[in-house]
């Protein structure tokens, strides 16, 4: 890359620089820029040879060992390969840092969006976005596949927790703040991160039973669904159980809404994020108007890019292009012509490149469409200052730093919603003779974090650094208080107060679709073991959505929705003992029964959006 070319002049606008660089690219290099490959499938030399545009880590796409330093070494290694290409166009590395840099062991894990929605606090979201960006760039990564601006209508959906809430205005407000936090004050700085607003559009409006994946999810060896087939092959019993519970019944399904509803409810957060400078949008797996979103030219090109002037680039979702047609060539033609700019292939990139090249050479995809896509991608790379600063300088010591963990603790406290507090049982006295604490989830960071943590679906256990609810309780109580813990709720002794923590098993995407949201028999049994042992029963729920609690609630004195609080679970304890007041307010309707799902105006919710009790702050608690 010679320095006397105009495109190397940072004084020019990103669009001017992209326009000046584009003619220098061969067709092969242009198509290379439109290609995103997952990091386990790439031959690093191809990054150089093919002038690849992007590499990503999917959920759990971690280097070995999974440390911030090895993440940084991996990403920098890929970047060096890109800079060695003929034109030296820098790479954009993408990752799902959806609640902190959540693939990385030791990173700060913030509450998932459903909990952040309950904070109703844009300033907090902006600070979380900034902290997340700093931990990402410390590992060399400048592109976050977040925020999801889903507005879930049916909370049986496994991605409910990725949504901030069911009020589009609140979703917009929090998403804009988070986007601003990720971007920082100057997008060209190495501490700035490119948000990916997702999944366009109306991913949360799909109808139960309309997901095309159900038919395939129990099968293996399905070409157009390599990831799910691999999961089904490797974990057949788990997959069968998940499918029995409703997995892949609604995720990636059909949004049966009219255009007026799509524009009024689901589109505004994208427009607001674009107004805040967002330059990337990820397209949804779901369908609308009889078409998969990835082939929806009207919405992708006419509406988003035409009517609303979106100037950034559209990226596909994982293997989403292959879902359009059994023939890869037909799928690529349909989606690129619809307005898709970069394809998250993510495995067989040579096949993708070959069919797209053939499509251009045979005129099935106009060169003008390729040039438009590549211009957009290059413009964003110039806007991020990648040509000037392809490497980041932020020290890895910032990953999981005390300041960020304190911010996460603040978010945990503002996200917890107090839904029942019979006779003001809370705040608890710190000087209790004995306090019973029950539930495996009371002492488990993996349950606190839920999906998209270290691995795609997350998992129970001490999967990363942090603190548990039980550890927080032990820190809070007076020296004389005996804290008795039992994962299964079996205690010999009784006590004035018992805390029971119940949790959903961690899940992600359609693996979390559930037909029945009532408490499981195991959850009820745990609570019922403790109930007779205590005078006052406090139930804390760790979940990615409201669950049906109407019947058993009568036997509980206190009920707290803590959502998926992340790595700093100990921060819940000061709320229990009055050091901090509860301030969280629901951002989702809480259904009385399964009859209230999906969201419908006729249903009288158990608790409405905005509901949440507070507790008097106990002085000198
Ligand atoms: C997944 C998700 C998307 C994520 C992408 C990369 O399938 O749908 O939200 O950003 O793949 O992991």
Coordinates of C-alpha atoms and ligand atoms in Angstrom, one line a residue:
X1 CA 0.0 0.0 0.0
X2 CA 1.7 3.2 -1.1
X3 CA 1.4 6.1 1.2
X4 CA 0.9 8.7 -1.6
X5 CA -2.5 7.2 -2.5
X6 CA -5.4 9.4 -1.4
X7 CA -7.0 6.5 0.5
X8 CA -4.1 6.7 2.9
X9 CA -4.9 10.3 3.8
X10 CA -6.8 10.3 7.1
X11 CA -7.8 13.9 6.4
X12 CA -10.2 12.6 3.8
X13 CA -13.6 11.2 4.9
X14 CA -14.0 7.4 5.2
X15 CA -16.3 7.5 2.2
X16 CA -13.8 9.4 0.1
X17 CA -11.0 7.0 1.1
X18 CA -13.1 4.0 0.3
X19 CA -14.0 5.4 -3.1
X20 CA -10.3 6.0 -3.8
X21 CA -9.2 2.5 -2.7
X22 CA -12.0 0.5 -4.4
X23 CA -10.7 0.7 -7.9
X24 CA -7.4 -0.8 -6.8
X25 CA -9.1 -4.1 -5.7
X26 CA -9.4 -7.1 -8.0
X27 CA -12.7 -8.9 -8.1
X28 CA -11.1 -11.6 -6.0
X29 CA -10.0 -9.1 -3.4
X30 CA -13.4 -7.5 -3.4
X31 CA -15.1 -10.8 -2.7
X32 CA -12.4 -11.5 -0.1
X33 CA -13.5 -8.4 1.8
X34 CA -17.1 -9.7 1.7
X35 CA -16.1 -12.9 3.4
X36 CA -16.1 -13.7 7.2
X37 CA -14.7 -16.9 8.4
X38 CA -14.7 -18.5 11.9
X39 CA -11.4 -18.7 13.5
X40 CA -11.1 -22.5 13.6
X41 CA -11.9 -22.9 9.9
X42 CA -9.4 -20.4 8.5
X43 CA -6.0 -21.2 7.0
X44 CA -4.2 -18.0 8.1
X45 CA -2.3 -17.8 4.8
X46 CA -5.7 -17.4 3.1
X47 CA -6.2 -14.2 5.0
X48 CA -3.2 -12.9 3.0
X49 CA -3.9 -14.7 -0.3
X50 CA -7.6 -13.9 -0.5
X51 CA -7.5 -10.5 1.2
X52 CA -10.2 -11.7 3.6
X53 CA -12.4 -9.0 5.2
X54 CA -13.1 -10.6 8.6
X55 CA -12.6 -13.4 11.0
X56 CA -14.9 -14.1 14.0
X57 CA -15.1 -16.2 17.1
X58 CA -18.6 -17.7 17.4
X59 CA -19.9 -18.5 20.8
X60 CA -17.1 -20.3 22.6
X61 CA -14.6 -19.7 19.7
X62 CA -11.7 -19.4 22.1
X63 CA -8.0 -19.9 21.7
X64 CA -6.2 -22.4 23.9
X65 CA -5.5 -21.4 26.7
X66 CA -8.5 -19.2 27.0
X67 CA -6.7 -16.1 28.4
X68 CA -6.7 -12.5 27.5
X69 CA -3.1 -12.7 26.4
X70 CA -3.7 -15.7 24.1
X71 CA -6.8 -14.0 22.6
X72 CA -4.7 -10.9 21.9
X73 CA -1.9 -13.0 20.3
X74 CA -4.5 -14.9 18.2
X75 CA -6.2 -11.7 16.9
X76 CA -2.9 -9.9 16.3
X77 CA -1.6 -12.9 14.4
X78 CA -4.6 -12.8 12.1
X79 CA -4.2 -9.0 11.6
X80 CA -0.5 -9.5 10.6
X81 CA -1.6 -11.9 7.9
X82 CA -4.1 -9.3 6.6
X83 CA -1.5 -6.6 6.5
X84 CA 0.7 -8.9 4.5
X85 CA -1.9 -9.1 1.7
X86 CA -1.2 -7.2 -1.6
X87 CA -3.1 -4.1 -0.6
X88 CA -2.7 -4.6 3.2
X89 CA -6.3 -4.0 4.0
X90 CA -6.7 -4.5 7.8
X91 CA -9.0 -7.3 9.1
X92 CA -12.0 -6.7 11.3
X93 CA -12.3 -9.3 14.0
X94 CA -15.8 -9.9 15.5
X95 CA -17.0 -11.5 18.7
X96 CA -20.2 -11.8 20.8
X97 CA -19.2 -9.7 23.8
X98 CA -22.9 -9.6 24.5
X99 CA -22.7 -9.1 28.3
X100 CA -19.0 -8.2 28.7
X101 CA -16.2 -9.9 26.8
X102 CA -18.0 -13.1 27.7
X103 CA -16.0 -15.7 25.8
X104 CA -12.8 -14.7 27.7
X105 CA -12.0 -16.4 31.1
X106 CA -11.4 -13.6 33.6
X107 CA -13.3 -10.9 31.7
X108 CA -16.0 -9.0 33.6
X109 CA -19.4 -10.5 32.9
X110 CA -22.2 -8.1 33.2
X111 CA -25.9 -8.9 33.6
X112 CA -27.6 -10.0 30.4
X113 CA -29.8 -7.5 28.7
X114 CA -33.1 -8.6 30.3
X115 CA -31.5 -7.5 33.7
X116 CA -30.0 -4.3 32.3
X117 CA -33.5 -3.5 31.0
X118 CA -34.8 -3.6 34.5
X119 CA -32.3 -0.9 35.5
X120 CA -34.0 1.6 33.1
X121 CA -30.6 3.4 33.4
X122 CA -29.0 4.6 30.1
X123 CA -26.0 6.1 31.8
X124 CA -25.2 2.7 33.3
X125 CA -25.5 1.1 29.8
X126 CA -23.2 3.7 28.4
X127 CA -20.6 2.9 31.1
X128 CA -21.0 -0.9 30.5
X129 CA -20.5 -0.4 26.8
X130 CA -17.3 1.5 27.4
X131 CA -16.0 -1.0 29.9
X132 CA -16.8 -3.9 27.5
X133 CA -15.1 -2.1 24.6
X134 CA -11.9 -1.6 26.7
X135 CA -11.8 -5.3 27.6
X136 CA -12.4 -6.2 24.0
X137 CA -9.7 -4.0 22.5
X138 CA -7.3 -5.2 25.1
X139 CA -7.5 -8.5 23.2
X140 CA -7.2 -6.8 19.8
X141 CA -10.9 -7.0 18.9
X142 CA -12.8 -4.0 17.5
X143 CA -16.2 -5.4 16.5
X144 CA -18.9 -6.5 18.9
X145 CA -22.0 -8.5 17.7
X146 CA -24.1 -6.4 20.1
X147 CA -26.5 -4.9 21.1
X148 CA -29.4 -7.2 20.3
X149 CA -32.5 -4.9 20.0
X150 CA -34.9 -7.8 19.9
X151 CA -38.3 -7.0 21.3
X152 CA -39.5 -10.5 22.4
X153 CA -43.2 -11.1 22.1
X154 CA -43.2 -14.7 23.1
X155 CA -40.9 -15.3 26.1
X156 CA -40.8 -19.1 25.3
X157 CA -38.0 -17.9 23.0
X158 CA -34.5 -18.9 24.0
X159 CA -33.2 -15.4 23.2
X160 CA -35.6 -13.5 25.4
X161 CA -32.8 -12.6 27.8
X162 CA -30.8 -10.9 24.9
X163 CA -33.6 -8.3 24.7
X164 CA -33.7 -5.2 27.0
X165 CA -37.5 -5.4 27.2
X166 CA -40.9 -5.3 25.5
X167 CA -41.2 -1.5 25.4
X168 CA -39.6 -0.3 22.1
X169 CA -38.8 3.1 23.6
X170 CA -36.9 1.6 26.5
X171 CA -35.1 -0.7 24.1
X172 CA -34.1 2.2 21.9
X173 CA -32.9 4.3 24.9
X174 CA -30.7 1.6 26.3
X175 CA -29.4 0.4 23.0
X176 CA -28.4 3.9 21.9
X177 CA -26.5 4.4 25.2
X178 CA -24.8 1.0 24.8
X179 CA -23.8 1.8 21.2
X180 CA -22.4 5.2 22.4
X181 CA -20.5 3.4 25.1
X182 CA -19.0 0.9 22.7
X183 CA -18.0 3.6 20.2
X184 CA -16.6 6.0 22.7
X185 CA -16.0 9.7 21.7
X186 CA -14.0 9.0 18.6
X187 CA -14.5 5.9 16.4
X188 CA -11.0 6.2 15.0
X189 CA -9.3 5.6 18.3
X190 CA -8.1 2.0 19.0
X191 CA -10.4 2.0 22.1
X192 CA -13.5 2.3 19.9
X193 CA -15.6 -0.7 19.1
X194 CA -17.9 -1.2 16.1
X195 CA -21.4 -2.3 17.4
X196 CA -23.5 -4.7 15.4
X197 CA -27.2 -3.9 16.0
X198 CA -29.1 -7.2 15.7
X199 CA -31.0 -9.1 14.4
X200 CA -32.6 -7.2 11.6
X201 CA -35.6 -7.1 11.8
X202 CA -38.4 -8.3 14.2
X203 CA -36.4 -11.4 15.3
X204 CA -38.4 -11.3 18.5
X205 CA -41.8 -11.4 16.7
X206 CA -41.6 -15.0 15.5
X207 CA -44.4 -17.5 16.1
X208 CA -44.1 -20.7 18.1
X209 CA -43.8 -23.7 15.9
X210 CA -42.6 -21.9 12.8
X211 CA -38.9 -22.4 13.1
X212 CA -37.6 -24.3 10.1
X213 CA -34.8 -25.8 12.2
X214 CA -37.0 -28.1 14.3
X215 CA -37.3 -30.5 11.4
X216 CA -33.5 -30.6 11.1
X217 CA -32.4 -30.1 14.7
X218 CA -32.8 -33.8 15.6
X219 CA -31.1 -34.8 12.4
X220 CA -27.4 -35.0 11.8
X221 CA -25.3 -34.5 8.7
X222 CA -27.6 -31.8 7.3
X223 CA -25.5 -29.8 4.9
X224 CA -27.3 -26.5 5.4
X225 CA -27.0 -26.7 9.2
X226 CA -23.5 -27.8 10.0
X227 CA -23.4 -26.2 13.4
X228 CA -26.6 -27.8 14.7
X229 CA -25.8 -31.1 13.0
X230 CA -22.5 -31.2 14.8
X231 CA -24.2 -30.4 18.1
X232 CA -26.8 -33.1 17.5
X233 CA -24.1 -35.7 16.7
X234 CA -21.9 -34.8 19.6
X235 CA -24.7 -34.5 22.2
X236 CA -27.6 -36.6 20.9
X237 CA -29.3 -37.2 24.3
X238 CA -29.0 -33.6 25.2
X239 CA -30.4 -32.5 21.9
X240 CA -33.3 -35.0 22.0
X241 CA -34.2 -33.7 25.5
X242 CA -33.9 -30.1 24.4
X243 CA -36.1 -30.8 21.3
X244 CA -38.6 -32.6 23.6
X245 CA -38.7 -29.4 25.8
X246 CA -39.4 -27.3 22.7
X247 CA -35.9 -26.4 21.4
X248 CA -35.9 -24.7 18.0
X249 CA -39.7 -24.2 17.9
X250 CA -39.7 -20.4 17.7
X251 CA -36.1 -19.2 17.2
X252 CA -35.5 -18.4 13.5
X253 CA -39.2 -18.7 12.8
X254 CA -41.7 -16.6 11.0
X255 CA -42.8 -13.1 12.2
X256 CA -46.5 -13.0 11.4
X257 CA -46.9 -9.2 11.8
X258 CA -48.0 -6.6 9.4
X259 CA -45.7 -3.9 8.0
X260 CA -47.2 -1.2 10.2
X261 CA -46.3 -3.3 13.4
X262 CA -42.9 -4.0 12.0
X263 CA -42.3 -0.3 11.5
X264 CA -43.8 0.8 14.7
X265 CA -42.4 -1.7 17.1
X266 CA -39.4 -3.5 15.7
X267 CA -37.7 -1.0 13.4
X268 CA -37.2 2.1 15.6
X269 CA -34.3 0.8 17.7
X270 CA -32.3 0.3 14.5
X271 CA -33.1 3.8 13.3
X272 CA -32.2 5.2 16.7
X273 CA -28.9 3.2 16.8
X274 CA -28.1 4.4 13.3
X275 CA -28.7 8.0 14.4
X276 CA -26.2 7.3 17.2
X277 CA -23.6 6.3 14.5
X278 CA -24.0 2.6 14.3
X279 CA -22.4 1.4 11.1
X280 CA -23.1 -2.3 11.2
X281 CA -26.3 -4.3 11.4
X282 CA -26.7 -8.1 11.5
X283 CA -29.5 -9.7 9.6
X284 CA -32.0 -12.0 11.3
X285 CA -32.4 -15.7 10.7
X286 CA -36.1 -15.2 10.9
X287 CA -38.6 -14.7 8.1
X288 CA -41.2 -12.0 7.3
X289 CA -43.5 -11.4 4.4
X290 CA -43.0 -14.9 3.0
X291 CA -39.2 -14.5 2.8
X292 CA -36.2 -15.3 5.0
X293 CA -34.9 -11.9 6.2
X294 CA -31.5 -12.6 4.4
X295 CA -33.3 -12.6 1.1
X296 CA -35.6 -9.6 1.9
X297 CA -34.5 -7.1 -0.6
X298 CA -37.4 -4.7 0.2
X299 CA -36.4 -4.4 3.9
X300 CA -32.6 -4.7 3.5
X301 CA -32.1 -2.5 0.5
X302 CA -35.2 -0.4 -0.2
X303 CA -36.2 0.3 3.4
X304 CA -33.0 0.2 5.4
X305 CA -30.5 1.5 2.9
X306 CA -32.8 3.4 0.6
X307 CA -35.6 4.9 2.7
X308 CA -33.5 5.3 5.9
X309 CA -30.1 5.8 4.3
X310 CA -28.1 3.2 6.2
X311 CA -24.5 3.9 5.1
X312 CA -22.8 1.0 7.0
X313 CA -22.7 -2.6 6.0
X314 CA -24.9 -5.6 6.6
X315 CA -23.5 -8.9 7.9
X316 CA -25.2 -12.2 7.7
X317 CA -25.8 -14.4 10.6
X318 CA -24.0 -17.8 11.1
X319 CA -24.7 -20.1 8.1
X320 CA -27.8 -18.1 7.5
X321 CA -27.2 -17.7 3.8
X322 CA -27.2 -21.5 3.4
X323 CA -30.7 -21.6 4.7
X324 CA -32.1 -19.8 1.7
X325 CA -31.8 -22.6 -0.9
X326 CA -30.3 -26.1 -1.0
X327 CA -28.0 -24.8 -3.8
X328 CA -25.3 -22.5 -2.3
X329 CA -25.0 -20.5 -5.5
X330 CA -28.7 -19.7 -5.5
X331 CA -28.5 -18.7 -1.8
X332 CA -25.5 -16.4 -2.3
X333 CA -27.1 -14.8 -5.4
X334 CA -30.4 -14.2 -3.5
X335 CA -28.8 -12.8 -0.4
X336 CA -26.1 -10.6 -1.9
X337 CA -28.6 -9.2 -4.4
X338 CA -31.0 -8.6 -1.5
X339 CA -28.4 -6.3 0.0
X340 CA -26.2 -8.4 2.2
X341 CA -22.7 -7.0 2.2
X342 CA -20.6 -9.4 4.2
X343 CA -21.3 -13.2 4.7
X344 CA -20.6 -14.9 8.0
X345 CA -19.9 -18.1 6.0
X346 CA -18.4 -19.2 8.5
X347 CA -16.8 -22.6 7.5
X348 CA -16.5 -23.5 3.8
X349 CA -15.3 -20.1 2.6
X350 CA -13.7 -21.4 -0.6
X351 CA -17.1 -22.7 -1.8
X352 CA -18.7 -19.4 -1.0
X353 CA -16.0 -17.4 -2.8
X354 CA -16.2 -19.7 -5.8
X355 CA -20.0 -19.4 -6.2
X356 CA -20.0 -15.6 -5.7
X357 CA -17.2 -15.2 -8.2
X358 CA -19.1 -17.3 -10.7
X359 CA -22.3 -15.3 -10.0
X360 CA -20.5 -12.0 -10.8
X361 CA -18.8 -13.5 -13.9
X362 CA -22.1 -14.8 -15.2
X363 CA -23.9 -11.5 -14.4
X364 CA -26.2 -13.0 -11.8
X365 CA -24.8 -10.6 -9.2
X366 CA -24.0 -7.2 -10.8
X367 CA -20.5 -5.9 -10.2
X368 CA -22.2 -2.7 -9.0
X369 CA -23.7 -4.7 -6.1
X370 CA -20.2 -6.0 -5.2
X371 CA -18.7 -2.5 -5.4
X372 CA -21.5 -1.1 -3.2
X373 CA -20.9 -3.9 -0.6
X374 CA -17.1 -3.5 -0.6
X375 CA -17.3 0.3 -0.5
X376 CA -19.4 0.0 2.7
X377 CA -17.0 -2.4 4.3
X378 CA -14.0 -0.3 3.4
X379 CA -15.7 2.9 4.6
X380 CA -16.3 1.3 8.0
X381 CA -12.7 0.1 8.2
X382 CA -11.5 3.7 7.5
X383 CA -14.1 5.1 10.0
X384 CA -12.6 2.8 12.6
X385 CA -9.1 4.1 11.9
X386 CA -7.9 0.6 11.2
X387 CA -5.6 1.6 8.4
X388 CA -3.8 4.0 10.8
X389 CA -4.1 1.7 13.9
X390 CA -4.5 -1.9 12.9
X391 CA -3.3 -3.0 16.4
X392 CA -4.5 -2.0 19.8
X393 CA -2.4 -0.8 22.7
X394 CA -4.7 -1.2 25.6
X395 CA -3.1 -3.4 28.3
X396 CA -4.6 -6.8 29.0
X397 CA -4.6 -6.0 32.7
X398 CA -7.8 -4.1 32.1
X399 CA -9.6 -7.4 31.4
X400 CA -11.6 -8.2 34.5
X401 CA -10.2 -5.2 36.4
X402 CA -11.6 -4.2 39.8
X403 CA -13.2 -1.0 38.4
X404 CA -15.2 -3.0 35.8
X405 CA -16.2 -5.6 38.4
X406 CA -17.5 -2.7 40.6
X407 CA -19.5 -1.5 37.6
X408 CA -20.9 -5.0 37.1
X409 CA -21.8 -5.1 40.8
X410 CA -23.6 -1.8 40.4
X411 CA -25.5 -3.3 37.5
X412 CA -26.4 -6.4 39.4
X413 CA -27.9 -4.3 42.2
X414 CA -29.9 -2.1 39.8
X415 CA -31.2 -5.0 37.8
X416 CA -32.6 -7.1 40.6
X417 CA -36.4 -6.7 40.9
X418 CA -38.2 -7.2 44.2
X419 CA -41.6 -8.6 43.3
X420 CA -42.9 -9.7 46.7
X421 CA -41.8 -8.7 50.2
X422 CA -44.5 -9.9 52.6
X423 CA -44.6 -7.9 55.8
X424 CA -41.3 -6.3 54.8
X425 CA -39.2 -9.3 55.6
X426 CA -36.5 -7.5 53.6
X427 CA -34.2 -6.0 54.6
X428 CA -32.9 -8.9 56.7
X429 CA -31.1 -8.3 60.0
X430 CA -27.4 -9.0 59.7
X431 CA -27.3 -10.5 63.2
X432 CA -29.4 -13.6 62.7
X433 CA -28.6 -16.7 64.8
X434 CA -28.8 -18.8 61.7
X435 CA -29.5 -18.3 58.0
X436 CA -30.2 -21.2 55.6
X437 CA -29.1 -20.9 52.0
X438 CA -30.2 -23.5 49.5
X439 CA -29.7 -24.3 45.8
X440 CA -26.8 -25.3 43.6
X441 CA -27.3 -21.9 41.9
X442 CA -26.7 -20.0 45.1
X443 CA -23.0 -20.9 44.7
X444 CA -22.4 -21.1 41.0
X445 CA -21.0 -18.5 38.6
X446 CA -22.1 -20.5 35.6
X447 CA -25.8 -20.3 36.6
X448 CA -25.4 -16.6 37.3
X449 CA -24.0 -15.9 33.8
X450 CA -26.3 -18.1 31.6
X451 CA -25.6 -18.5 27.9
X452 CA -22.9 -16.8 25.8
X453 CA -20.4 -17.2 28.6
X454 CA -17.1 -19.0 27.9
X455 CA -19.0 -21.4 25.7
X456 CA -21.9 -20.8 23.3
X457 CA -24.6 -22.1 25.7
X458 CA -22.7 -21.4 28.9
X459 CA -22.7 -24.1 31.7
X460 CA -23.0 -24.5 35.4
X461 CA -19.8 -24.4 37.5
X462 CA -17.0 -21.9 38.2
X463 CA -16.5 -21.3 34.5
X464 CA -14.8 -18.0 35.1
X465 CA -13.7 -15.5 37.8
X466 CA -16.2 -13.8 39.9
X467 CA -18.3 -14.1 43.1
X468 CA -21.4 -16.1 44.0
X469 CA -24.6 -15.1 45.9
X470 CA -23.6 -17.3 48.7
X471 CA -20.2 -15.7 49.0
X472 CA -21.9 -12.3 49.1
X473 CA -24.2 -13.5 51.9
X474 CA -21.3 -14.8 53.9
X475 CA -19.5 -11.4 53.5
X476 CA -22.6 -9.4 54.6
X477 CA -23.9 -11.2 57.7
X478 CA -22.6 -10.5 61.1
X479 CA -19.8 -12.5 62.6
X480 CA -22.3 -14.4 64.9
X481 CA -24.6 -15.5 62.1
X482 CA -24.3 -19.1 61.1
X483 CA -24.8 -19.5 57.4
X484 CA -25.8 -23.0 56.6
X485 CA -25.6 -24.0 52.9
X486 CA -27.1 -27.0 51.2
X487 CA -27.2 -27.3 47.4
X488 CA -30.2 -29.7 47.6
X489 CA -32.0 -27.9 50.4
X490 CA -31.7 -30.6 53.0
X491 CA -31.0 -29.2 56.4
X492 CA -31.1 -30.7 59.9
X493 CA -31.7 -27.4 61.6
X494 CA -34.4 -24.8 61.2
X495 CA -34.0 -21.1 61.1
X496 CA -35.8 -17.8 61.1
X497 CA -34.9 -17.1 57.5
X498 CA -34.1 -19.3 54.5
X499 CA -32.8 -18.2 51.0
X500 CA -33.5 -20.5 48.1
X501 CA -31.9 -19.7 44.7
X502 CA -33.5 -21.5 41.7
X503 CA -32.2 -21.2 38.2
X504 CA -32.8 -22.1 34.6
X505 CA -30.1 -24.4 33.1
X506 CA -27.9 -22.1 30.8
X507 CA -28.9 -22.0 27.2
X508 CA -28.5 -20.0 24.0
X509 CA -30.6 -19.3 21.0
X510 CA -33.1 -22.0 20.0
X511 CA -31.7 -24.4 22.4
X512 CA -33.5 -22.3 25.0
X513 CA -36.9 -22.4 23.4
X514 CA -39.2 -23.9 26.0
X515 CA -42.8 -25.0 25.6
X516 CA -43.6 -24.8 29.4
X517 CA -42.3 -22.0 31.6
X518 CA -43.7 -23.3 34.8
X519 CA -41.2 -24.1 37.5
X520 CA -39.7 -27.6 37.1
X521 CA -40.4 -30.3 39.6
X522 CA -36.8 -30.1 40.8
X523 CA -37.1 -26.3 41.5
X524 CA -40.4 -26.8 43.3
X525 CA -39.0 -29.7 45.3
X526 CA -36.0 -27.6 46.4
X527 CA -38.2 -24.8 47.6
X528 CA -40.6 -27.3 49.3
X529 CA -37.7 -28.9 51.3
X530 CA -36.7 -25.5 52.8
X531 CA -40.2 -24.1 53.4
X532 CA -41.0 -26.1 56.6
X533 CA -37.6 -25.4 58.0
X534 CA -37.9 -21.6 58.1
X535 CA -40.2 -18.9 59.3
X536 CA -39.5 -16.6 56.4
X537 CA -38.7 -17.9 52.9
X538 CA -36.9 -15.8 50.3
X539 CA -36.8 -17.1 46.8
X540 CA -34.3 -15.7 44.3
X541 CA -34.8 -16.7 40.6
X542 CA -31.9 -16.7 38.1
X543 CA -33.5 -16.9 34.7
X544 CA -33.4 -15.5 31.1
X545 CA -37.2 -14.7 31.3
X546 CA -40.1 -14.5 33.6
X547 CA -41.3 -18.0 34.6
X548 CA -44.8 -19.0 35.8
X549 CA -44.8 -18.7 39.6
X550 CA -48.4 -17.7 40.3
X551 CA -49.3 -20.9 42.2
X552 CA -46.2 -21.4 44.4
X553 CA -45.8 -17.7 45.1
X554 CA -48.4 -17.8 47.8
X555 CA -46.0 -19.9 50.0
X556 CA -43.1 -17.5 49.6
X557 CA -42.6 -14.5 51.8
X558 CA -40.1 -12.8 49.4
X559 CA -39.6 -13.2 45.7
X560 CA -36.7 -11.6 43.7
X561 CA -36.1 -11.8 40.0
X562 CA -32.3 -11.5 39.6
X563 CA -32.3 -12.5 35.9
X564 CA -28.8 -13.6 34.7
X565 CA -26.6 -11.3 36.9
X566 CA -23.2 -12.3 35.5
X567 CA -19.9 -12.8 37.4
X568 CA -20.5 -10.5 40.3
X569 CA -23.4 -12.4 42.0
X570 CA -22.2 -11.4 45.5
X571 CA -23.5 -7.9 44.8
X572 CA -27.0 -9.2 45.4
X573 CA -26.4 -9.7 49.1
X574 CA -26.2 -6.0 50.2
X575 CA -29.8 -5.6 48.8
X576 CA -31.0 -8.4 51.0
X577 CA -29.5 -6.8 54.1
X578 CA -30.5 -3.2 53.4
X579 CA -27.1 -1.8 52.5
X580 CA -28.7 -0.8 49.1
X581 CA -32.3 -0.4 48.3
X582 CA -34.0 -2.4 45.5
X583 CA -34.6 -0.1 42.5
X584 CA -35.1 -2.6 39.6
X585 CA -38.4 -2.3 37.6
X586 CA -39.6 -5.0 35.2
X587 CA -39.0 -4.4 31.5
X588 CA -41.1 -7.4 30.5
X589 CA -44.7 -8.2 31.4
X590 CA -44.8 -11.1 33.9
X591 CA -47.4 -13.6 32.8
X592 CA -49.8 -15.3 35.2
X593 CA -50.0 -18.5 33.2
X594 CA -49.0 -20.0 29.9
X595 CA -52.3 -18.6 28.5
X596 CA -50.7 -15.2 28.7
X597 CA -48.0 -16.1 26.3
X598 CA -47.3 -14.8 23.7
X599 CA -47.8 -11.2 24.8
X600 CA -51.4 -10.1 24.3
X601 CA -53.3 -7.1 25.4
X602 CA -56.2 -9.2 26.8
X603 CA -54.0 -10.9 29.3
X604 CA -53.8 -9.4 32.8
X605 CA -50.1 -9.9 33.8
X606 CA -49.2 -10.9 37.3
X607 CA -46.9 -7.8 37.2
X608 CA -46.8 -5.2 34.5
X609 CA -43.7 -3.5 32.9
X610 CA -42.4 -1.0 35.4
X611 CA -43.4 -3.0 38.5
X612 CA -40.8 -3.4 41.3
X613 CA -40.9 -2.9 45.0
X614 CA -38.2 -1.1 46.9
X615 CA -36.9 -1.5 50.4
X616 CA -36.0 1.2 52.9
X617 CA -32.3 1.7 53.1
X618 CA -31.3 0.6 56.5
X619 CA -28.9 3.2 58.0
X620 CA -25.5 1.8 59.1
X621 CA -26.6 -1.5 57.6
Ligands
LIG1 C1 -25.2 -16.7 16.2 C2 -26.2 -15.7 16.6 C3 -25.7 -14.3 16.5 C4 -24.2 -14.3 16.7 C5 -23.5 -15.1 15.6 C6 -22.0 -15.2 15.8 O1 -25.9 -17.8 15.5 O2 -27.5 -15.7 16.0 O3 -26.4 -13.5 17.4 O4 -23.7 -12.9 16.7 O5 -24.1 -16.4 15.5 O6 -21.7 -15.9 17.0

